[in-house]
Coordinates of C-alpha atoms in Angstrom, one line a residue:
M1 CA -103.3 70.1 -180.2
E2 CA -102.0 72.1 -182.8
S3 CA -98.6 70.7 -182.5
T4 CA -99.7 67.8 -182.6
T5 CA -102.2 67.9 -186.1
E6 CA -99.1 69.7 -187.6
D7 CA -96.8 66.6 -186.6
R8 CA -99.8 64.2 -188.1
M9 CA -99.7 66.4 -191.1
K10 CA -96.0 66.1 -191.7
V11 CA -96.7 62.5 -191.1
L12 CA -99.0 62.4 -193.6
L13 CA -97.9 63.7 -196.4
L14 CA -94.4 61.9 -196.3
C15 CA -96.8 58.9 -196.1
V16 CA -98.2 60.4 -199.8
A17 CA -95.1 60.9 -201.1
V18 CA -93.4 58.0 -200.6
A19 CA -96.7 55.8 -201.8
G20 CA -96.7 58.1 -204.8
L21 CA -93.2 57.0 -205.6
I22 CA -93.3 53.5 -205.1
G23 CA -96.7 53.1 -206.8
G24 CA -95.4 55.1 -209.6
L25 CA -92.1 53.2 -210.3
A26 CA -94.2 49.9 -210.0
L27 CA -96.4 51.4 -212.9
Q28 CA -93.4 52.6 -215.0
F29 CA -91.2 49.4 -214.4
L30 CA -93.7 46.6 -213.9
L31 CA -96.6 47.2 -215.5
D32 CA -95.0 49.6 -218.0
Q33 CA -97.4 52.6 -217.9
A34 CA -95.5 55.7 -218.1
D35 CA -98.1 57.6 -218.5
L36 CA -99.9 56.3 -215.5
A37 CA -96.8 56.7 -213.6
R38 CA -96.4 60.3 -214.4
L39 CA -100.0 60.9 -213.4
C40 CA -99.4 58.8 -210.1
W41 CA -96.1 60.9 -209.3
S42 CA -97.7 64.0 -210.2
A43 CA -100.5 63.6 -207.9
A44 CA -98.1 62.5 -204.8
T45 CA -96.2 66.1 -205.1
L46 CA -98.8 68.3 -205.6
P47 CA -100.5 68.4 -201.9
V48 CA -97.1 68.6 -200.8
L49 CA -96.6 71.5 -203.0
A50 CA -100.0 72.9 -201.7
A51 CA -98.8 72.5 -198.1
L52 CA -95.5 74.1 -199.1
V53 CA -96.7 77.2 -200.7
V54 CA -99.1 77.7 -197.5
E55 CA -96.1 77.6 -195.6
I56 CA -94.0 80.0 -197.5
I57 CA -97.3 82.8 -197.4
R58 CA -97.4 82.6 -193.7
S59 CA -93.9 83.0 -193.8
L60 CA -93.8 85.9 -195.9
V61 CA -96.6 87.3 -193.9
R62 CA -94.6 87.2 -190.7
G63 CA -92.0 89.0 -192.7
E64 CA -89.5 85.9 -193.5
V65 CA -88.1 84.6 -196.8
G66 CA -86.4 81.2 -195.7
L67 CA -85.4 78.5 -198.7
D68 CA -88.6 76.8 -198.6
V69 CA -88.9 79.1 -201.8
V70 CA -86.5 76.8 -203.6
A71 CA -88.2 73.8 -202.8
A72 CA -91.5 75.0 -203.9
L73 CA -89.5 76.2 -207.6
S74 CA -87.8 73.0 -207.9
M75 CA -91.0 70.9 -207.8
S76 CA -93.2 73.5 -209.8
A77 CA -90.4 73.5 -212.6
A78 CA -90.0 69.7 -212.5
L79 CA -93.8 69.3 -212.4
L80 CA -93.8 72.1 -215.7
F81 CA -91.4 70.2 -217.7
D82 CA -92.5 66.7 -217.0
E83 CA -89.9 65.7 -214.8
A84 CA -92.3 64.1 -212.5
L85 CA -90.0 61.6 -210.4
A86 CA -87.8 64.5 -210.2
A87 CA -90.4 66.6 -208.2
T88 CA -91.8 63.5 -206.4
I89 CA -88.3 62.7 -204.8
V90 CA -87.9 66.5 -204.2
A91 CA -91.2 66.3 -202.2
I92 CA -89.8 63.6 -200.4
M93 CA -87.1 64.9 -199.3
Y94 CA -89.2 68.4 -198.4
T95 CA -91.3 66.4 -196.1
G96 CA -88.8 63.5 -195.0
G97 CA -86.8 66.9 -193.9
T98 CA -89.5 68.0 -191.7
F99 CA -90.1 65.1 -190.2
L100 CA -86.5 64.3 -189.4
E101 CA -86.1 67.8 -187.5
A102 CA -89.6 67.1 -185.5
F103 CA -87.8 63.6 -184.9
A104 CA -84.5 65.6 -183.8
E105 CA -86.1 68.1 -181.7
G106 CA -87.9 65.7 -180.0
R107 CA -84.9 63.5 -179.1
A108 CA -83.0 66.8 -178.3
R109 CA -85.7 68.0 -175.8
R110 CA -85.8 64.9 -174.0
E111 CA -84.6 65.6 -170.9
M112 CA -87.2 68.4 -170.8
R113 CA -90.0 66.7 -171.2
D114 CA -88.6 64.4 -168.4
L115 CA -88.8 67.1 -166.6
L116 CA -91.9 68.9 -167.3
S117 CA -93.6 65.0 -166.9
R118 CA -92.1 65.0 -163.2
A119 CA -94.0 68.1 -162.2
P120 CA -96.3 66.2 -159.0
R121 CA -100.0 66.9 -159.5
T122 CA -101.2 65.8 -156.1
A123 CA -99.5 66.3 -152.3
T124 CA -100.7 64.4 -149.5
R125 CA -101.7 66.4 -146.5
H126 CA -101.9 65.7 -142.9
R127 CA -105.6 67.1 -141.9
D128 CA -107.9 66.4 -138.9
G129 CA -105.6 63.8 -137.7
G130 CA -105.8 61.8 -141.0
L131 CA -104.3 62.0 -144.7
Q132 CA -106.0 63.9 -147.6
E133 CA -105.1 63.9 -151.5
I134 CA -105.5 67.1 -152.6
P135 CA -104.3 68.9 -155.7
V136 CA -100.5 70.7 -155.5
E137 CA -102.4 74.1 -156.6
E138 CA -104.1 73.7 -153.0
V139 CA -100.8 73.5 -150.9
I140 CA -100.6 76.6 -148.7
P141 CA -97.3 77.8 -146.5
G142 CA -97.5 75.8 -143.6
D143 CA -99.2 72.8 -144.8
R144 CA -97.4 69.4 -143.5
L145 CA -97.4 67.4 -146.1
L146 CA -96.4 63.4 -146.2
I147 CA -93.5 62.3 -148.6
R148 CA -93.7 58.9 -149.2
Q149 CA -90.8 56.6 -150.8
G150 CA -90.4 57.3 -154.6
D151 CA -92.8 60.7 -154.4
V152 CA -91.7 64.0 -156.4
V153 CA -91.5 66.7 -154.0
P154 CA -94.6 68.9 -154.7
V155 CA -93.6 72.5 -153.1
D156 CA -91.0 73.7 -151.7
G157 CA -90.1 73.8 -147.7
R158 CA -88.4 71.8 -145.0
L159 CA -88.1 68.7 -143.1
E160 CA -90.2 68.8 -139.9
A161 CA -88.2 66.0 -138.1
G162 CA -85.8 63.5 -138.4
S163 CA -83.4 63.0 -141.3
A164 CA -84.7 62.5 -145.5
Y165 CA -82.8 60.7 -148.8
L166 CA -83.2 62.7 -151.6
N167 CA -82.5 62.3 -155.1
M168 CA -82.1 65.6 -156.4
A169 CA -80.9 64.6 -160.1
A170 CA -84.0 66.1 -161.9
L171 CA -82.9 69.3 -160.3
T172 CA -79.4 69.8 -160.4
G173 CA -77.9 66.8 -162.4
E174 CA -76.3 65.6 -159.5
S175 CA -76.2 61.2 -159.5
L176 CA -76.1 60.7 -155.9
P177 CA -79.0 60.9 -153.4
V178 CA -78.0 63.4 -150.4
S179 CA -79.3 63.0 -147.0
I180 CA -80.7 65.8 -144.6
E181 CA -81.7 66.5 -141.6
T182 CA -84.2 68.7 -139.5
G183 CA -85.1 72.0 -140.6
A184 CA -83.3 71.5 -143.9
E185 CA -84.9 73.2 -146.9
I186 CA -86.3 70.8 -149.4
L187 CA -86.5 71.5 -153.2
S188 CA -89.9 70.9 -155.2
G189 CA -88.7 68.5 -158.0
S190 CA -86.5 66.0 -155.4
T191 CA -87.4 62.8 -155.1
N192 CA -87.7 60.6 -152.0
A193 CA -84.9 58.2 -152.3
G194 CA -85.4 56.8 -148.5
H195 CA -88.0 56.1 -146.0
A196 CA -91.5 58.8 -145.7
F197 CA -91.2 61.9 -144.0
D198 CA -93.2 64.7 -143.2
M199 CA -92.2 68.1 -144.5
V200 CA -94.0 72.0 -143.9
A201 CA -94.6 73.9 -147.1
T202 CA -92.7 77.3 -147.5
E203 CA -94.3 78.2 -150.6
A204 CA -97.7 77.4 -153.2
A205 CA -96.7 75.3 -156.1
K206 CA -96.5 78.4 -158.1
D207 CA -94.0 79.9 -156.6
S208 CA -91.9 76.9 -155.9
T209 CA -88.6 76.0 -157.2
Y210 CA -90.1 73.2 -159.6
A211 CA -92.5 75.4 -161.0
G212 CA -89.9 78.3 -161.5
I213 CA -88.0 75.5 -163.5
V214 CA -91.0 74.6 -165.6
R215 CA -91.5 77.9 -166.7
L216 CA -87.9 78.5 -167.7
V217 CA -87.9 75.0 -169.4
E218 CA -91.4 76.3 -171.7
Q219 CA -89.5 79.7 -172.2
A220 CA -86.4 77.5 -173.8
Q221 CA -88.8 75.6 -175.8
R222 CA -90.9 78.4 -177.4
S223 CA -87.8 80.1 -178.2
K224 CA -86.2 80.3 -181.9
A225 CA -82.5 80.5 -182.6
P226 CA -81.0 83.9 -184.0
M227 CA -78.9 81.5 -186.4
S228 CA -81.9 80.3 -188.2
R229 CA -83.3 84.2 -188.7
L230 CA -79.9 85.1 -189.7
A231 CA -80.0 82.1 -192.6
D232 CA -83.2 83.2 -193.5
R233 CA -81.8 86.6 -194.5
F234 CA -79.2 84.7 -196.1
S235 CA -81.3 82.8 -198.0
I236 CA -82.5 85.8 -200.3
G237 CA -78.8 85.7 -201.9
F238 CA -79.2 81.9 -201.6
L239 CA -81.9 82.2 -204.1
A240 CA -80.7 84.6 -206.3
I241 CA -77.2 82.4 -206.9
T242 CA -79.8 79.3 -207.3
V243 CA -82.0 81.3 -209.9
L244 CA -79.1 82.7 -211.7
I245 CA -77.2 79.2 -212.2
A246 CA -80.2 77.3 -213.0
F247 CA -81.5 80.7 -215.8
A248 CA -77.5 80.4 -217.0
A249 CA -77.4 77.0 -217.4
W250 CA -80.8 77.6 -219.6
W251 CA -80.6 80.0 -221.6
V252 CA -76.7 78.9 -222.5
T253 CA -77.8 75.6 -223.4
G254 CA -81.5 76.0 -224.2
D255 CA -82.2 72.8 -222.6
P256 CA -84.8 73.5 -219.5
I257 CA -83.9 70.5 -217.9
R258 CA -80.3 71.5 -217.0
A259 CA -82.5 74.6 -214.7
V260 CA -84.6 71.9 -213.6
A261 CA -81.9 70.4 -212.1
V262 CA -80.2 72.9 -210.6
L263 CA -83.1 74.0 -209.1
V264 CA -83.7 70.4 -207.7
V265 CA -80.4 70.2 -206.4
A266 CA -80.4 73.7 -204.8
T267 CA -83.2 72.5 -202.4
P268 CA -81.4 72.7 -198.7
C269 CA -84.8 72.8 -196.9
P270 CA -83.4 70.2 -194.0
L271 CA -80.2 72.1 -194.3
I272 CA -81.7 75.1 -192.5
L273 CA -83.4 72.8 -189.7
A274 CA -80.0 71.3 -189.1
V275 CA -79.2 75.3 -187.4
P276 CA -82.2 75.1 -184.3
V277 CA -81.7 71.0 -184.3
A278 CA -77.9 71.9 -183.3
L279 CA -78.8 74.4 -180.8
V280 CA -81.8 72.9 -179.0
A281 CA -79.6 69.8 -179.0
G282 CA -77.0 72.0 -177.1
L283 CA -79.8 73.3 -174.7
S284 CA -80.8 69.9 -174.0
R285 CA -76.7 68.7 -173.4
A286 CA -76.6 71.4 -171.1
A287 CA -79.8 70.8 -169.0
Q288 CA -78.1 67.4 -168.2
F289 CA -75.3 69.2 -166.1
G290 CA -77.8 71.5 -164.3
V291 CA -77.7 74.6 -166.5
L292 CA -80.7 75.8 -168.1
I293 CA -80.5 78.2 -170.7
K294 CA -83.2 79.5 -171.6
G295 CA -83.4 79.3 -175.1
A296 CA -81.1 79.4 -178.3
K297 CA -80.5 83.2 -178.1
P298 CA -78.4 83.5 -175.0
L299 CA -76.9 79.6 -176.1
E300 CA -75.5 81.8 -179.1
S301 CA -74.7 85.0 -176.9
M302 CA -72.6 82.4 -174.5
A303 CA -70.2 81.2 -177.4
R304 CA -69.0 85.2 -177.9
I305 CA -68.5 86.7 -174.7
H306 CA -65.7 88.7 -174.1
T307 CA -66.0 89.9 -170.4
L308 CA -67.0 87.9 -167.3
V309 CA -68.8 90.2 -164.6
L310 CA -69.1 87.9 -161.0
D311 CA -71.0 89.0 -158.1
K312 CA -69.0 87.7 -154.9
T313 CA -71.6 86.6 -152.4
G314 CA -72.9 83.4 -153.0
T315 CA -71.0 83.3 -156.6
L316 CA -67.2 83.1 -156.4
T317 CA -67.9 82.5 -152.1
D318 CA -70.1 79.6 -150.7
G319 CA -72.7 82.6 -149.5
R320 CA -73.4 80.2 -146.1
P321 CA -70.3 81.5 -143.3
Q322 CA -68.3 78.9 -142.0
I323 CA -66.5 78.7 -139.0
T324 CA -62.8 79.9 -139.4
R325 CA -61.6 79.7 -135.6
I326 CA -63.1 78.9 -132.1
H327 CA -61.8 80.4 -128.7
A328 CA -62.8 79.1 -125.6
E329 CA -61.7 81.2 -122.1
P330 CA -60.6 78.8 -119.3
G331 CA -63.0 76.2 -118.4
F332 CA -64.8 75.6 -121.3
S333 CA -63.8 73.5 -124.3
E334 CA -64.0 74.6 -128.0
A335 CA -66.9 72.3 -128.5
E336 CA -69.0 73.3 -125.4
V337 CA -68.5 77.1 -127.0
L338 CA -70.1 75.9 -130.1
E339 CA -72.8 73.4 -128.3
L340 CA -73.8 76.2 -126.2
A341 CA -74.3 78.6 -129.2
A342 CA -75.9 76.1 -131.9
S343 CA -78.4 75.1 -129.1
V344 CA -79.3 78.9 -128.5
D345 CA -79.3 79.1 -132.2
Q346 CA -81.8 76.4 -133.2
L347 CA -85.0 78.7 -133.1
S348 CA -83.4 81.5 -134.8
K349 CA -83.6 82.0 -138.7
H350 CA -80.3 84.4 -139.1
P351 CA -78.2 83.0 -141.8
M352 CA -75.3 83.0 -139.3
A353 CA -77.3 80.7 -136.2
Q354 CA -78.3 78.2 -139.1
A355 CA -74.4 78.2 -139.9
L356 CA -73.8 77.3 -136.4
V357 CA -76.1 74.8 -135.7
A358 CA -75.3 73.0 -139.1
A359 CA -71.6 72.9 -137.9
A360 CA -72.4 71.4 -134.7
E361 CA -74.6 68.8 -135.8
A362 CA -71.7 67.9 -138.6
R363 CA -69.7 67.8 -135.4
G364 CA -72.2 65.1 -134.1
L365 CA -73.2 67.8 -130.7
A366 CA -76.1 67.0 -129.0
L367 CA -78.2 69.7 -128.9
P368 CA -80.8 70.4 -126.0
L369 CA -83.7 72.7 -127.0
P370 CA -83.5 76.3 -125.0
A371 CA -85.9 77.7 -123.2
Q372 CA -87.5 81.4 -122.9
T373 CA -85.7 82.5 -126.0
E374 CA -85.5 85.8 -126.5
E375 CA -83.6 87.7 -129.8
V376 CA -82.9 91.5 -130.6
P377 CA -82.6 91.6 -134.3
G378 CA -79.1 92.5 -135.4
E379 CA -77.4 91.9 -131.8
G380 CA -77.6 88.4 -130.3
V381 CA -80.2 85.8 -129.3
A382 CA -80.3 84.8 -125.4
G383 CA -82.0 81.3 -124.0
K384 CA -82.1 79.4 -120.8
L385 CA -79.9 75.6 -121.1
E386 CA -80.4 73.5 -118.0
G387 CA -81.5 76.4 -116.3
K388 CA -78.6 78.7 -116.9
T389 CA -79.1 81.5 -119.2
V390 CA -76.4 81.9 -122.5
F391 CA -75.9 84.4 -124.4
V392 CA -75.3 84.4 -127.9
G393 CA -74.1 87.1 -130.6
G394 CA -72.2 90.2 -131.1
H395 CA -69.2 91.5 -128.5
G396 CA -71.2 94.1 -127.1
F397 CA -74.5 92.3 -126.9
V398 CA -72.8 89.5 -125.2
T399 CA -70.5 92.2 -122.8
A400 CA -73.2 94.1 -121.6
R401 CA -75.5 90.9 -120.3
T402 CA -72.4 89.2 -118.8
G403 CA -70.6 92.4 -117.3
N404 CA -67.4 90.4 -118.5
A405 CA -65.8 90.9 -121.5
G406 CA -63.3 88.2 -121.7
S407 CA -60.7 88.0 -124.0
A408 CA -62.2 87.8 -127.2
I409 CA -60.1 86.8 -130.2
A410 CA -60.4 89.9 -132.7
A411 CA -61.7 89.7 -136.1
A412 CA -58.1 88.5 -138.3
E413 CA -59.3 89.6 -141.8
A414 CA -61.8 92.0 -143.7
G415 CA -64.8 90.2 -143.9
S416 CA -64.9 87.9 -141.0
V417 CA -67.5 87.9 -138.2
L418 CA -67.0 87.3 -134.3
V419 CA -69.6 85.4 -132.8
A420 CA -69.7 86.2 -128.6
V421 CA -71.1 83.5 -126.1
G422 CA -71.4 84.1 -122.5
V423 CA -73.4 81.9 -119.7
E424 CA -74.8 83.7 -116.5
K425 CA -72.0 86.1 -115.5
Q426 CA -68.9 84.2 -117.7
F427 CA -67.5 84.9 -120.9
A428 CA -67.3 81.5 -122.6
G429 CA -65.5 82.1 -125.6
S430 CA -65.7 83.5 -129.2
I431 CA -66.3 81.6 -132.7
L432 CA -64.9 83.8 -135.8
M433 CA -67.1 83.2 -139.3
A434 CA -66.3 83.9 -142.6
D435 CA -67.7 83.6 -146.1
P436 CA -65.3 81.4 -147.9
V437 CA -64.3 81.1 -151.4
R438 CA -65.3 78.3 -153.4
A439 CA -62.7 75.4 -153.7
D440 CA -63.6 75.5 -157.5
V441 CA -63.3 79.0 -158.4
G442 CA -59.7 79.5 -158.8
E443 CA -59.3 76.3 -161.8
M444 CA -63.0 77.6 -163.2
L445 CA -61.8 81.1 -164.2
A446 CA -57.9 79.9 -165.4
G447 CA -60.3 77.0 -167.8
L448 CA -62.6 80.4 -168.9
R449 CA -59.5 82.5 -169.9
H450 CA -58.2 78.9 -171.7
D451 CA -61.9 79.3 -173.3
G452 CA -61.5 82.4 -174.7
V453 CA -63.1 84.9 -172.1
K454 CA -60.8 88.0 -172.3
R455 CA -61.8 89.6 -169.3
L456 CA -62.5 88.5 -165.1
V457 CA -64.3 91.0 -163.2
L458 CA -65.4 91.4 -159.8
A459 CA -68.5 93.6 -158.7
T460 CA -70.0 93.5 -155.2
G461 CA -71.6 95.4 -152.5
D462 CA -69.2 94.5 -150.0
R463 CA -66.8 96.7 -149.0
A464 CA -63.5 97.2 -150.8
A465 CA -61.3 95.1 -148.2
V466 CA -63.5 92.4 -148.4
A467 CA -63.3 92.4 -152.0
E468 CA -59.6 92.6 -152.0
R469 CA -59.5 89.9 -149.8
I470 CA -61.6 87.5 -151.9
A471 CA -59.7 88.6 -155.1
G472 CA -56.5 87.6 -154.0
G473 CA -54.8 85.5 -156.1
L474 CA -57.6 84.9 -158.8
G475 CA -56.2 87.1 -161.3
L476 CA -59.3 89.5 -162.1
D477 CA -58.8 92.2 -164.5
A478 CA -60.8 94.6 -162.2
I479 CA -62.4 95.0 -158.7
H480 CA -65.3 96.7 -158.1
A481 CA -66.4 97.3 -154.4
E482 CA -69.4 98.8 -152.3
L483 CA -72.0 99.0 -155.3
S484 CA -75.2 99.5 -155.4
P485 CA -77.8 97.9 -158.0
D486 CA -77.6 100.8 -160.2
R487 CA -74.2 101.0 -159.8
K488 CA -73.2 97.0 -160.8
V489 CA -75.8 97.9 -164.5
H490 CA -73.5 101.0 -164.7
V491 CA -70.0 98.3 -164.5
V492 CA -72.1 95.9 -167.0
L493 CA -73.0 98.8 -169.6
E494 CA -69.3 100.2 -169.4
E495 CA -68.0 96.6 -169.7
R496 CA -70.2 96.2 -172.6
K497 CA -68.1 98.8 -174.7
L498 CA -65.2 96.1 -175.0
G499 CA -67.0 93.2 -176.3
P500 CA -70.4 91.1 -175.2
V501 CA -70.7 90.4 -171.0
M502 CA -72.0 87.6 -169.0
M503 CA -73.0 88.7 -165.9
V504 CA -72.9 86.1 -162.4
G505 CA -74.7 86.8 -159.8
D506 CA -77.8 85.4 -157.2
G507 CA -79.5 88.1 -155.2
V508 CA -82.5 90.3 -155.7
N509 CA -79.9 92.7 -155.8
D510 CA -78.2 91.4 -159.1
A511 CA -81.5 91.5 -161.0
P512 CA -80.9 94.3 -163.0
A513 CA -77.4 94.2 -163.9
L514 CA -78.8 90.6 -165.1
A515 CA -81.1 91.8 -167.6
V516 CA -79.1 94.4 -168.9
A517 CA -75.6 92.0 -169.6
D518 CA -75.7 90.4 -172.7
V519 CA -76.0 87.2 -171.0
G520 CA -77.3 87.4 -167.5
V521 CA -76.6 83.8 -165.2
A522 CA -78.0 83.2 -161.6
M523 CA -77.2 81.0 -159.2
G524 CA -80.3 79.4 -158.9
A525 CA -80.2 76.4 -156.7
R526 CA -80.1 79.0 -153.4
G527 CA -80.7 82.8 -155.4
A528 CA -83.2 84.8 -155.1
A529 CA -86.1 84.3 -157.5
A530 CA -85.7 87.5 -159.1
S531 CA -82.4 86.9 -160.2
A532 CA -83.5 84.0 -161.5
E533 CA -86.5 85.5 -163.3
A534 CA -84.0 88.3 -165.1
A535 CA -81.5 86.0 -166.1
D536 CA -80.9 84.2 -169.5
V537 CA -79.3 81.2 -167.5
V538 CA -80.2 79.5 -164.2
L539 CA -77.4 77.0 -162.8
L540 CA -79.5 74.8 -160.9
V541 CA -76.5 73.2 -159.3
D542 CA -74.9 74.7 -156.4
R543 CA -71.7 74.8 -158.3
I544 CA -69.9 77.8 -159.7
D545 CA -67.7 75.2 -162.3
R546 CA -71.0 74.6 -164.3
L547 CA -70.4 77.9 -165.3
R548 CA -67.7 77.0 -167.5
T549 CA -69.2 73.8 -168.8
G550 CA -72.5 75.3 -169.9
L551 CA -69.5 78.2 -172.2
V552 CA -68.2 75.0 -173.5
I553 CA -71.3 73.4 -174.6
A554 CA -72.6 76.9 -175.8
K555 CA -69.2 77.0 -178.2
S556 CA -69.4 73.5 -179.3
A557 CA -72.9 73.6 -180.3
R558 CA -72.4 77.0 -182.1
T559 CA -69.4 75.7 -183.9
I560 CA -71.6 72.5 -185.2
A561 CA -74.3 74.6 -186.0
L562 CA -71.9 76.8 -188.6
Q563 CA -70.5 73.3 -189.8
S564 CA -74.0 72.2 -190.7
V565 CA -74.3 75.6 -192.7
V566 CA -71.2 75.9 -194.4
V567 CA -70.6 72.7 -195.3
G568 CA -74.3 72.0 -196.5
I569 CA -74.9 75.0 -198.4
G570 CA -71.1 74.6 -199.7
L571 CA -72.1 71.2 -201.2
S572 CA -75.2 72.4 -202.6
V573 CA -73.7 75.0 -204.6
L574 CA -71.3 72.7 -206.0
A575 CA -73.9 70.2 -206.7
M576 CA -75.3 73.2 -208.4
L577 CA -72.6 73.6 -210.6
A578 CA -72.1 70.3 -211.7
A579 CA -76.3 70.2 -212.7
G580 CA -75.6 73.5 -214.7
F581 CA -73.0 71.9 -216.6
G582 CA -75.2 68.7 -217.2
Y583 CA -73.5 66.1 -214.8
L584 CA -76.4 65.3 -213.0
Q585 CA -80.0 64.7 -214.1
P586 CA -82.8 65.9 -212.0
V587 CA -83.7 62.7 -210.7
Q588 CA -79.9 62.1 -210.0
G589 CA -79.7 65.8 -208.3
A590 CA -82.5 64.9 -206.0
L591 CA -81.0 62.1 -204.5
L592 CA -77.5 64.0 -204.2
Q593 CA -79.4 66.8 -202.0
E594 CA -81.5 64.5 -200.0
A595 CA -77.5 62.9 -198.8
I596 CA -76.7 66.3 -198.3
D597 CA -79.9 67.5 -196.0
V598 CA -79.7 63.9 -193.9
A599 CA -76.0 64.3 -193.4
T600 CA -76.2 68.1 -192.1
I601 CA -78.5 67.2 -189.7
L602 CA -76.9 64.3 -188.2
N603 CA -74.4 66.2 -187.5
A604 CA -76.0 68.8 -185.6
L605 CA -77.1 65.8 -183.6
R606 CA -74.0 65.9 -182.2
S607 CA -74.5 68.5 -180.1
L608 CA -76.2 66.0 -177.8
R609 CA -72.8 64.4 -177.5
I610 CA -70.2 67.5 -176.8
A611 CA -67.8 66.2 -174.8
V612 CA -67.3 68.1 -171.5
P613 CA -65.0 65.9 -169.6
A614 CA -64.5 68.2 -166.4
A615 CA -68.6 68.8 -165.6
E616 CA -68.8 65.0 -166.7
S617 CA -66.4 63.9 -163.5
A618 CA -67.9 66.9 -161.3
A619 CA -71.4 65.3 -162.4
T620 CA -70.5 62.4 -160.5
R621 CA -69.8 63.8 -156.9
P622 CA -72.4 64.6 -154.5
A623 CA -73.5 68.1 -153.8
T624 CA -72.0 70.3 -151.3

């Protein structure tokens, strides 16, 4: 409500200033009433000046000194020395600048507002053989929900049965809907692009993906750009130069109007607003590609990164085990070995079991439901299929129960896992699984070096042999393996001695290191909530190449912001000198400064169209 009142006040003051300008011009040139015209211009300027003085006092209480002081001085001097028309033009410039800034930030945050507005308010729950519409806050884990076509999924959950077709563009930036099957995870905020389906809630609304994203967006909207604060500190020097030039022009010539002209032309209030506009527009642009940056401070920090520290699992690697080889014993085919293993594993929540089921479904294998299943944590699963007992797990687990060791293949490389399969007293075969390096990692790392990142470092809790295998051919500068969370923090702190550090991770164990890095980046699509909370940047799409996208946008937005400051203030200083030498009258100076300010803010809006060719093409590809 407060922001709405402030916006209305900005519009009202702008309307008063414009009406006063038009009314004064009519009195001056149509009715030849010069005195009444000056009175009209003064009356239109005074409310704006009063509001500006109140804002300056508030800023001083907060310990901030901005260039609004110059605007107040110029309006006051113009009124004092009977340059009421110039004072009114400055008033229009000031109120118009604040209005333009509000409009620009509104446009820049359009995607974020859309995200917030899409948050579902109700959910349809199955209860007592019927359906009931309930507030989304009342959904609890275990509730069975109906998701109709076009509905936004209210909470995180899993698909109960059949298949579903989801549009996840609001979460990931992926333009094409994706198809999921029974048991698959569903993220809140996805839109049902296909037929109605039932899902089982796994999280309450406040703990779901969409709610977390909304919280991050709200944090980003409340942030203030550090470059804006830097400009405020610099404004003290700019203010001193302005007063010095104005006083010198008055003292040398004895003409106070020259001092008024200098003060009028030195009113770059909207200019300083161009800095947060450029950075907030950069946040919006990054959000279009699934890179949620929590505020302008981390966006600016991203532009200055010297070292990138990466976790392995879920970052450099996919984080989900995949089949690399299947060995079948005599009497069994590779498809039969996989079908047996996946069928028994359907009821297990173990990541390896879920990976086997997904691989079997991808190959179109029919998976009968097992009976009398028994899972031994850390060892394996046993279950009956068509009356026969099937064992799936470690080689020792299967060998002990079948009494047959088979001719199992050995793990070919560090980081591989062997899944053995047995039927009754027979050893059916083995499945070799590993966590592969993401296909786009090499290209992404090379791109980051091209964009100015000096060091690339791997920091993982995995074994050294696994880390060496994963890092092979990636051209990393350092590899740290077998790290505990506190040792990861130590690695980040050591790297910070060389320059700003960006840390990328996805697990709970990465959260401390993400928090101490200059910029922490969480793989938010499948990563732990703790890492997303500790991070400054969250990749909402499960694509590591979007890291470079965010970096390119951050660098470009910061460059555009700096351009706005350097060019705008440079032109203002030149205009002040021209006014001091008598080449600009107060009214002319006010009009010229208005043009400079509008140009710099329009330049800042270029951040909404930062070109990221690789990311734009990637955004059109379906999710992996």
